[in-house]
JSON list of C-alpha atoms in Angstrom, two decimals:
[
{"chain": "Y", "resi": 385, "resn": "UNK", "atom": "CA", "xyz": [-139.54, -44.67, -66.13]},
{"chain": "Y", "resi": 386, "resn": "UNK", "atom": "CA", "xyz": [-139.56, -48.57, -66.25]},
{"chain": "Y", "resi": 387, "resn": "UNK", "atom": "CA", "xyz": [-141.37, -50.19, -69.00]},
{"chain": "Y", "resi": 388, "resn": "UNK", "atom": "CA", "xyz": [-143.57, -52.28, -66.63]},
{"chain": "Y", "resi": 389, "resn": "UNK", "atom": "CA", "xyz": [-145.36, -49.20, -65.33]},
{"chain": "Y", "resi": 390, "resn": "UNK", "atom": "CA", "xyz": [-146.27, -47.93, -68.09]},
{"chain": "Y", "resi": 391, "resn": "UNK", "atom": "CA", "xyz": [-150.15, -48.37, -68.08]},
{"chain": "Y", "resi": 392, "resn": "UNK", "atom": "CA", "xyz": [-150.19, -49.70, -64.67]},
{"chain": "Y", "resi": 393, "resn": "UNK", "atom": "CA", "xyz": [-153.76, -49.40, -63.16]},
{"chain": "Y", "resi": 394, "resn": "UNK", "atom": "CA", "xyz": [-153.00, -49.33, -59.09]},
{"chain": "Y", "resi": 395, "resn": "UNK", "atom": "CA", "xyz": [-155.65, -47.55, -56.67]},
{"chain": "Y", "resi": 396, "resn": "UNK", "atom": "CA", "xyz": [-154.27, -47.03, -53.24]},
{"chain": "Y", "resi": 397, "resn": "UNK", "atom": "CA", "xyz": [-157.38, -47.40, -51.67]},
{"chain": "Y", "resi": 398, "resn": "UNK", "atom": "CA", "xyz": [-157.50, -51.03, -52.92]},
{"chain": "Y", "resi": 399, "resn": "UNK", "atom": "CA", "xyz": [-154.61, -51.60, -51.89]},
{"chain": "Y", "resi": 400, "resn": "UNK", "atom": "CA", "xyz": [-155.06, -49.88, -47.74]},
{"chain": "Y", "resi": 401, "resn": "UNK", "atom": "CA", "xyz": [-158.30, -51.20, -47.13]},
{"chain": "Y", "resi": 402, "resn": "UNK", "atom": "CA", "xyz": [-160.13, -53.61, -50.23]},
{"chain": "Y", "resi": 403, "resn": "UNK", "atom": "CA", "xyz": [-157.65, -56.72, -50.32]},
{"chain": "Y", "resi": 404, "resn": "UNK", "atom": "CA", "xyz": [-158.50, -57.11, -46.29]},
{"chain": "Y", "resi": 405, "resn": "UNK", "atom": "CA", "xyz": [-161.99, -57.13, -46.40]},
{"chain": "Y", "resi": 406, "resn": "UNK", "atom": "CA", "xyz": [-162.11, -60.59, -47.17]},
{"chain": "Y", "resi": 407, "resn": "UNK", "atom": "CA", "xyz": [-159.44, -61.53, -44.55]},
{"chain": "Y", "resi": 408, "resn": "UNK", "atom": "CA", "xyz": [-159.53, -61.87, -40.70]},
{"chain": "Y", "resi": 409, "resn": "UNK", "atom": "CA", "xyz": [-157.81, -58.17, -41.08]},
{"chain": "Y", "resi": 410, "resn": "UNK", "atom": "CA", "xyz": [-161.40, -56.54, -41.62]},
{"chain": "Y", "resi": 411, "resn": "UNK", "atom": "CA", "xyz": [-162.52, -56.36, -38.05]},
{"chain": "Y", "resi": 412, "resn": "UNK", "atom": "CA", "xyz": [-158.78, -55.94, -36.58]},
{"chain": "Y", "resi": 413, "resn": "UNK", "atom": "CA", "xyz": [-157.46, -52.06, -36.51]},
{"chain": "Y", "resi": 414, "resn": "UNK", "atom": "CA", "xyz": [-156.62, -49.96, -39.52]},
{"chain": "Y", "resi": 415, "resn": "UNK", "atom": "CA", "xyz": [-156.60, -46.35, -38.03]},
{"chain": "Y", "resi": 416, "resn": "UNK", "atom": "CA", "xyz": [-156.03, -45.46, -35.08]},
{"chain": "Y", "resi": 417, "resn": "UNK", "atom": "CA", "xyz": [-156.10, -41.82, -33.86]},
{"chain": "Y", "resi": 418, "resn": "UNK", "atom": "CA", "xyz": [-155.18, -39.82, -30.26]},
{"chain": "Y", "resi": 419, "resn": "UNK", "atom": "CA", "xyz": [-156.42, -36.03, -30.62]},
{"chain": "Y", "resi": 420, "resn": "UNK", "atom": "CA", "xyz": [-156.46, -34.26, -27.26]},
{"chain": "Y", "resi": 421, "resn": "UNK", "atom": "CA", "xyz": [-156.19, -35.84, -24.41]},
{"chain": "Y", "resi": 422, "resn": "UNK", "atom": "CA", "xyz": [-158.60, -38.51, -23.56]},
{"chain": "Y", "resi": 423, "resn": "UNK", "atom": "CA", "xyz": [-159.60, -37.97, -27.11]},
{"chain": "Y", "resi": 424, "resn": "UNK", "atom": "CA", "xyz": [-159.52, -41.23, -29.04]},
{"chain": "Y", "resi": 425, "resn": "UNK", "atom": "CA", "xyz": [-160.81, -43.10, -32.54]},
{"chain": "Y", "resi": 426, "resn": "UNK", "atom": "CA", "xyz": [-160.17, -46.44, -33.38]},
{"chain": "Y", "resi": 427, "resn": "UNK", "atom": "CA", "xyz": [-161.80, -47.24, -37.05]},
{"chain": "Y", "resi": 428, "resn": "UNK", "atom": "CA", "xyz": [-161.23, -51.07, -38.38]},
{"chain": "Y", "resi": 429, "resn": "UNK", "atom": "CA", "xyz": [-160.36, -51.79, -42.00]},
{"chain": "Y", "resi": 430, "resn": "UNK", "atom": "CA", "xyz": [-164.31, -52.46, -42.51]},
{"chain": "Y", "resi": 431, "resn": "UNK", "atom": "CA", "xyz": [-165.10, -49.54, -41.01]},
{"chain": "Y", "resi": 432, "resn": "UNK", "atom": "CA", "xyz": [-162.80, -47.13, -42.53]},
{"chain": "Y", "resi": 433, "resn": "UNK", "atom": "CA", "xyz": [-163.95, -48.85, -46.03]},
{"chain": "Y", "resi": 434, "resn": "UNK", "atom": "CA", "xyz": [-167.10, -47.87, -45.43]},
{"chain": "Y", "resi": 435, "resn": "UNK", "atom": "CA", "xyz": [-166.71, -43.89, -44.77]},
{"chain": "Y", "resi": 436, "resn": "UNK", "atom": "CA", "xyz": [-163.88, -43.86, -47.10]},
{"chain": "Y", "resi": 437, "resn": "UNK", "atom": "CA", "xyz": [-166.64, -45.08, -49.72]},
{"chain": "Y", "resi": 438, "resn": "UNK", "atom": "CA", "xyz": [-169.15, -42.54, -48.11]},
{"chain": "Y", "resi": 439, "resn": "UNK", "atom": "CA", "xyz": [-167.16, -39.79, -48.66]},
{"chain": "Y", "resi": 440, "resn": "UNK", "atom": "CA", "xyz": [-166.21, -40.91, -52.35]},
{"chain": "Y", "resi": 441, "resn": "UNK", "atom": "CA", "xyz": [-169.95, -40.84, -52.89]},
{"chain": "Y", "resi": 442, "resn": "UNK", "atom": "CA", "xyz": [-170.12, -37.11, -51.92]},
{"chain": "Y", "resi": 443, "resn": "UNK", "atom": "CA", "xyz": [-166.96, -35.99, -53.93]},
{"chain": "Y", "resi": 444, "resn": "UNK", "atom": "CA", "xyz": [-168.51, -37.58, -57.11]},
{"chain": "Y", "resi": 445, "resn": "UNK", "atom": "CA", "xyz": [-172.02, -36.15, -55.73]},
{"chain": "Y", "resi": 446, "resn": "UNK", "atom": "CA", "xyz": [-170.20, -33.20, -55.71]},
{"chain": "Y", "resi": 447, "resn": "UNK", "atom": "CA", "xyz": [-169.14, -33.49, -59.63]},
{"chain": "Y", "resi": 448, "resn": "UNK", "atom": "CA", "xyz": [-165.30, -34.58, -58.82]},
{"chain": "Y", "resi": 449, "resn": "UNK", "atom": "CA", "xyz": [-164.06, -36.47, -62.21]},
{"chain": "Y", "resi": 450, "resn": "UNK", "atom": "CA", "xyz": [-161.25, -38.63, -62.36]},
{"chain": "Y", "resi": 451, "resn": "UNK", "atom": "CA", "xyz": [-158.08, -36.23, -62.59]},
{"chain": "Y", "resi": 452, "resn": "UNK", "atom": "CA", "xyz": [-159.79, -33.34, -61.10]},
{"chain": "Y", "resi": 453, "resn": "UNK", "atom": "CA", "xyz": [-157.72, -31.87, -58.34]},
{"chain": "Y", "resi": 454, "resn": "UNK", "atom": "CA", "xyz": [-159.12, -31.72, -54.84]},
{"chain": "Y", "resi": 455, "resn": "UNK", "atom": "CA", "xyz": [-157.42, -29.39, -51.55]},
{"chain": "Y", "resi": 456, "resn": "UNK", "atom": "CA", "xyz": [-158.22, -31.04, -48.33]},
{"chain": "Y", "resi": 457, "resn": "UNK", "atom": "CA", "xyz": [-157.65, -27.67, -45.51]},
{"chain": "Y", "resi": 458, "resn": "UNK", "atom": "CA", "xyz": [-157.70, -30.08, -42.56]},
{"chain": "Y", "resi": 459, "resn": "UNK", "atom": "CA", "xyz": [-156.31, -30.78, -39.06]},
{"chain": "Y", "resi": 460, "resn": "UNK", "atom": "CA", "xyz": [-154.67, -34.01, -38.56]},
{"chain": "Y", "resi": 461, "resn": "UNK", "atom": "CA", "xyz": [-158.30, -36.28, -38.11]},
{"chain": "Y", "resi": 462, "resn": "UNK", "atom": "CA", "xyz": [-159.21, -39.31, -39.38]},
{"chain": "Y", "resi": 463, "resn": "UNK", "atom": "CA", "xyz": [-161.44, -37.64, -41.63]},
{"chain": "Y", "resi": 464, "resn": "UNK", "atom": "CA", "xyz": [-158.19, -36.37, -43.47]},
{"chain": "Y", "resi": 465, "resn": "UNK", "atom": "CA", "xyz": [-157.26, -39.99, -44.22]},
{"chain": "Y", "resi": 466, "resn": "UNK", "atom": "CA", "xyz": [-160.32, -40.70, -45.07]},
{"chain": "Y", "resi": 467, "resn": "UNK", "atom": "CA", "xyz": [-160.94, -38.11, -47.66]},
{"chain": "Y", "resi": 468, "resn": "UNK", "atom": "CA", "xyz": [-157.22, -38.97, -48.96]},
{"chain": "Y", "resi": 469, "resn": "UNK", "atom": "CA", "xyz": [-158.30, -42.30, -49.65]},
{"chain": "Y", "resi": 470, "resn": "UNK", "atom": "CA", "xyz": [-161.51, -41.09, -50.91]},
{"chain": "Y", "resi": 471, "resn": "UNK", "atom": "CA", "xyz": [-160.00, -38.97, -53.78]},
{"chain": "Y", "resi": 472, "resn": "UNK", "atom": "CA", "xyz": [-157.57, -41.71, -54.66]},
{"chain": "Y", "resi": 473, "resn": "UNK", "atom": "CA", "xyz": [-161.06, -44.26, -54.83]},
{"chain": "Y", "resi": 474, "resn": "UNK", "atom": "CA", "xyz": [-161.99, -42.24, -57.56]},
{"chain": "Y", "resi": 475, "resn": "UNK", "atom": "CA", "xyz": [-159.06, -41.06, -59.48]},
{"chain": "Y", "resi": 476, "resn": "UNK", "atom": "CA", "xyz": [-158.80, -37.17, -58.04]},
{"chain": "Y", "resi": 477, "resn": "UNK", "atom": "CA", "xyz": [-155.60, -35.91, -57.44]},
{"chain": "Y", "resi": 478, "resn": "UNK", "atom": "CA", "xyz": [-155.78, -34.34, -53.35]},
{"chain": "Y", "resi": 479, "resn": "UNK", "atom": "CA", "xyz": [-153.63, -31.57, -52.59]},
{"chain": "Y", "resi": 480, "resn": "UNK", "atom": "CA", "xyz": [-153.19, -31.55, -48.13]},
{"chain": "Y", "resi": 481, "resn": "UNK", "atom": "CA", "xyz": [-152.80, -28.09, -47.21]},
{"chain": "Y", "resi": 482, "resn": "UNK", "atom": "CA", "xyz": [-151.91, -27.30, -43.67]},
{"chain": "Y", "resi": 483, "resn": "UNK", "atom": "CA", "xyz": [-152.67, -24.46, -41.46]},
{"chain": "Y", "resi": 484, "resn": "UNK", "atom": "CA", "xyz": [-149.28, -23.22, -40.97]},
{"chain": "Y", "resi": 485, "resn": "UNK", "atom": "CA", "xyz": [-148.84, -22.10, -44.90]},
{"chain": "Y", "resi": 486, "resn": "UNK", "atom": "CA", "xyz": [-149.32, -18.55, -45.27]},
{"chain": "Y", "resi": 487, "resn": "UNK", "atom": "CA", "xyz": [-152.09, -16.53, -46.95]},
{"chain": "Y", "resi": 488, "resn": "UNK", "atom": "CA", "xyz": [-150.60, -16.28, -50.63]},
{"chain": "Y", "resi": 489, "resn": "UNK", "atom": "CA", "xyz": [-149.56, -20.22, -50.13]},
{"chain": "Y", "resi": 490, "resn": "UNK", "atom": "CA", "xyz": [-152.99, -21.15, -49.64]},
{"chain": "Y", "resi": 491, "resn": "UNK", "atom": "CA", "xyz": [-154.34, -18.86, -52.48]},
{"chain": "Y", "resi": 492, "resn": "UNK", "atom": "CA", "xyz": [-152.07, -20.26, -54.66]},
{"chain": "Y", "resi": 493, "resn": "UNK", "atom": "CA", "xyz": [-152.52, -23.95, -54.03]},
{"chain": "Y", "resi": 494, "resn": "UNK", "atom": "CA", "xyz": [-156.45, -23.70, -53.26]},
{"chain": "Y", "resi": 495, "resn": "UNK", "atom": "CA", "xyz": [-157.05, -21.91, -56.72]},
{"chain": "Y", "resi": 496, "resn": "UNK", "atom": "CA", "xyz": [-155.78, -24.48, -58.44]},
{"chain": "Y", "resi": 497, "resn": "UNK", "atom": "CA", "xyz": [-158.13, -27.34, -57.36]},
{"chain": "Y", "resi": 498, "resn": "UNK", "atom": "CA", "xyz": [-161.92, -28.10, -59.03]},
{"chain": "Y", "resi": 499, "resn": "UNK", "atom": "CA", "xyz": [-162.89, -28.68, -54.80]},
{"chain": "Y", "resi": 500, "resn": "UNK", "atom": "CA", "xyz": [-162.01, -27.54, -51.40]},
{"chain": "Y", "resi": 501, "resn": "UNK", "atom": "CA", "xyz": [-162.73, -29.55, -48.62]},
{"chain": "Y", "resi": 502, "resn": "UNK", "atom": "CA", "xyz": [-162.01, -28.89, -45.00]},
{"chain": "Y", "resi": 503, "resn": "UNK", "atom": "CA", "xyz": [-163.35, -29.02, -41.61]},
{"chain": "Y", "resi": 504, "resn": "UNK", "atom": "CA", "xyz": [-165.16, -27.08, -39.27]},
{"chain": "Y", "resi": 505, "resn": "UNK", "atom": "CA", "xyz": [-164.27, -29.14, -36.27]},
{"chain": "Y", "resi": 506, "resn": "UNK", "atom": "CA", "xyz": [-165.20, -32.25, -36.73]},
{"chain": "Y", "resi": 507, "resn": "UNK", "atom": "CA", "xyz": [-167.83, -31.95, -39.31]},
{"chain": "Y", "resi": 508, "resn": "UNK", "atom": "CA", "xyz": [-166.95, -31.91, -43.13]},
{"chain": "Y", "resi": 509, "resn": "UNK", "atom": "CA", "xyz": [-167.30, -28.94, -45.62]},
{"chain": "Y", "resi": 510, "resn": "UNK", "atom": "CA", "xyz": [-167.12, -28.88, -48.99]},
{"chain": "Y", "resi": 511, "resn": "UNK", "atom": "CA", "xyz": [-167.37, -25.94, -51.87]},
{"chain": "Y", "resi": 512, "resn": "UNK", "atom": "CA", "xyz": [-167.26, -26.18, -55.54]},
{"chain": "Y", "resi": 513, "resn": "UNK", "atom": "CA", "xyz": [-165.24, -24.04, -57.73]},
{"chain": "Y", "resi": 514, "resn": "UNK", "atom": "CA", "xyz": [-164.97, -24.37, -61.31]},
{"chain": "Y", "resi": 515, "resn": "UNK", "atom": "CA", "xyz": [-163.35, -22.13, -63.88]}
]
């Protein structure tokens, strides 16, 4: 590894959404998201700052510590970026885990993480699981 990252202190998050708060970037668009058909979200920068801090808020709630692992089960939503960013906000490591893996996959990556967080729809769930 290069000696200049040794140390380094970067957070993604800062970099996706913080630096353009302050810019004419913060109302222009920073996600945006087709589902099924006629289904559509547009979330600015400013926007997506704010539930990407919302959802922070519940992960530390929640007792996630900086370096705890988290597994996100979700489809492709913008509440999957969001929690992404949220877990990099604080320092968690997120693990994505798709639908398609099979049974022993999931078991095997899920069991490894402090929180699981998925969706039932469109609305969040989260459990706790500490060993």
């Amino acid at each position: 590894m290069p000696n200049g990252l040794f140390g380094g202190k970067i957070n993604i998050s800062y970099n996706c959404l913080d630096r353009h708060l302050a810019t004419w970037r913060r109302n222009k668009a920073a996600l945006i998201w087709e589902g099924e058909p006629g289904e559509q979200r547009t979330l600015t920068y400013q926007q997506l700052h704010s539930e990407v801090g919302k959802f922070a808020n519940v992960l530390k709630r929640s007792g996630v510590l900086k370096g705890d692992r988290v597994a996100l089960y979700m489809p492709l939503i913008p509440e999957l970026a969001i929690a992404m960013l949220a877990c990099a906000r604080i320092g968690a490591t997120h693990s994505v885990i798709f639908g398609g893996f099979s049974s022993a996959a999931l078991i095997d990556r899920i069991k490894r993480c402090e929180l699981q967080s998925g969706s039932n729809s469109r609305w969040r769930l989260a459990t706790r699981q500490r060993s």
